Amino acid sequence: MLVSNEALLGIALVELGLVIVPGPNMIYLVSRSIVQGRRAGLISLAGVGIGFLVYLLAASAGLATLFALVPEIYLTLKLAGAAYLLWLAWNALRPGGASVFATQELEPDGPRKLFGMGLLTCLLNPKIAILYISLLPQFLDPSRGHLGAQSLVLGLTQLTVGVVMNAVFVITAGSVAVFLSRRPTWMRIHRYVTGTALAVFAVRLATDRARPLATH
């Protein structure tokens, strides 16, 4: 096999851990689903999926190689991503902060804008950038050869897990929002848990000394 079962399971579990921690993608998708319904959320998710694909193709083309050769660029991106995640954590934990499932007042958008905003939100998401640039190359096995193809297979596995899990959030967002809105204590607990998870992820990201591996 080009990629081991252990590598496939590993990247799937990493993506599962990342996708359940509220970030820009989930916040946007859930907000749109609550305000405009599941159809709007799924259109936005299509844009997010294309964003995943853009990163995947870039990684397979050797993006990680660039960062391995110029570690200063990688370090800058990593620290910027950690800072952004800390900002999201503060928004969740600060007094008066809101859960990702809290109802928000948003103007309805058309399909084209929904798709475009989903794509843009994904491309600007530091968690996705770090996944492809830093984490995904750690699952490559040079002894199996064809590192670019391995990167593609692993990335498609990540993409599938990410899109499926985000689709679950889109479909259930309205029901979860109603459930939490009727239980303020649960809403606060959800907010504190997700804010803490974001902060922990940000700190681990900033202090991780792992370097990206070249894919070519």
CSV table of C-alpha atoms in Angstrom, one decimal, residues 14 39 42 50-51 58 130 203:
chain,number,residue,atom,x,y,z
A,14,VAL,CA,-6.0,14.5,14.0
A,39,ARG,CA,-29.2,24.6,2.6
A,42,LEU,CA,-24.3,23.2,3.0
A,50,ILE,CA,-12.8,23.6,-2.1
A,51,GLY,CA,-10.6,25.5,0.3
A,58,ALA,CA,-0.5,23.1,-2.8
A,130,ILE,CA,-0.9,24.4,9.9
A,203,VAL,CA,-0.3,27.2,23.2
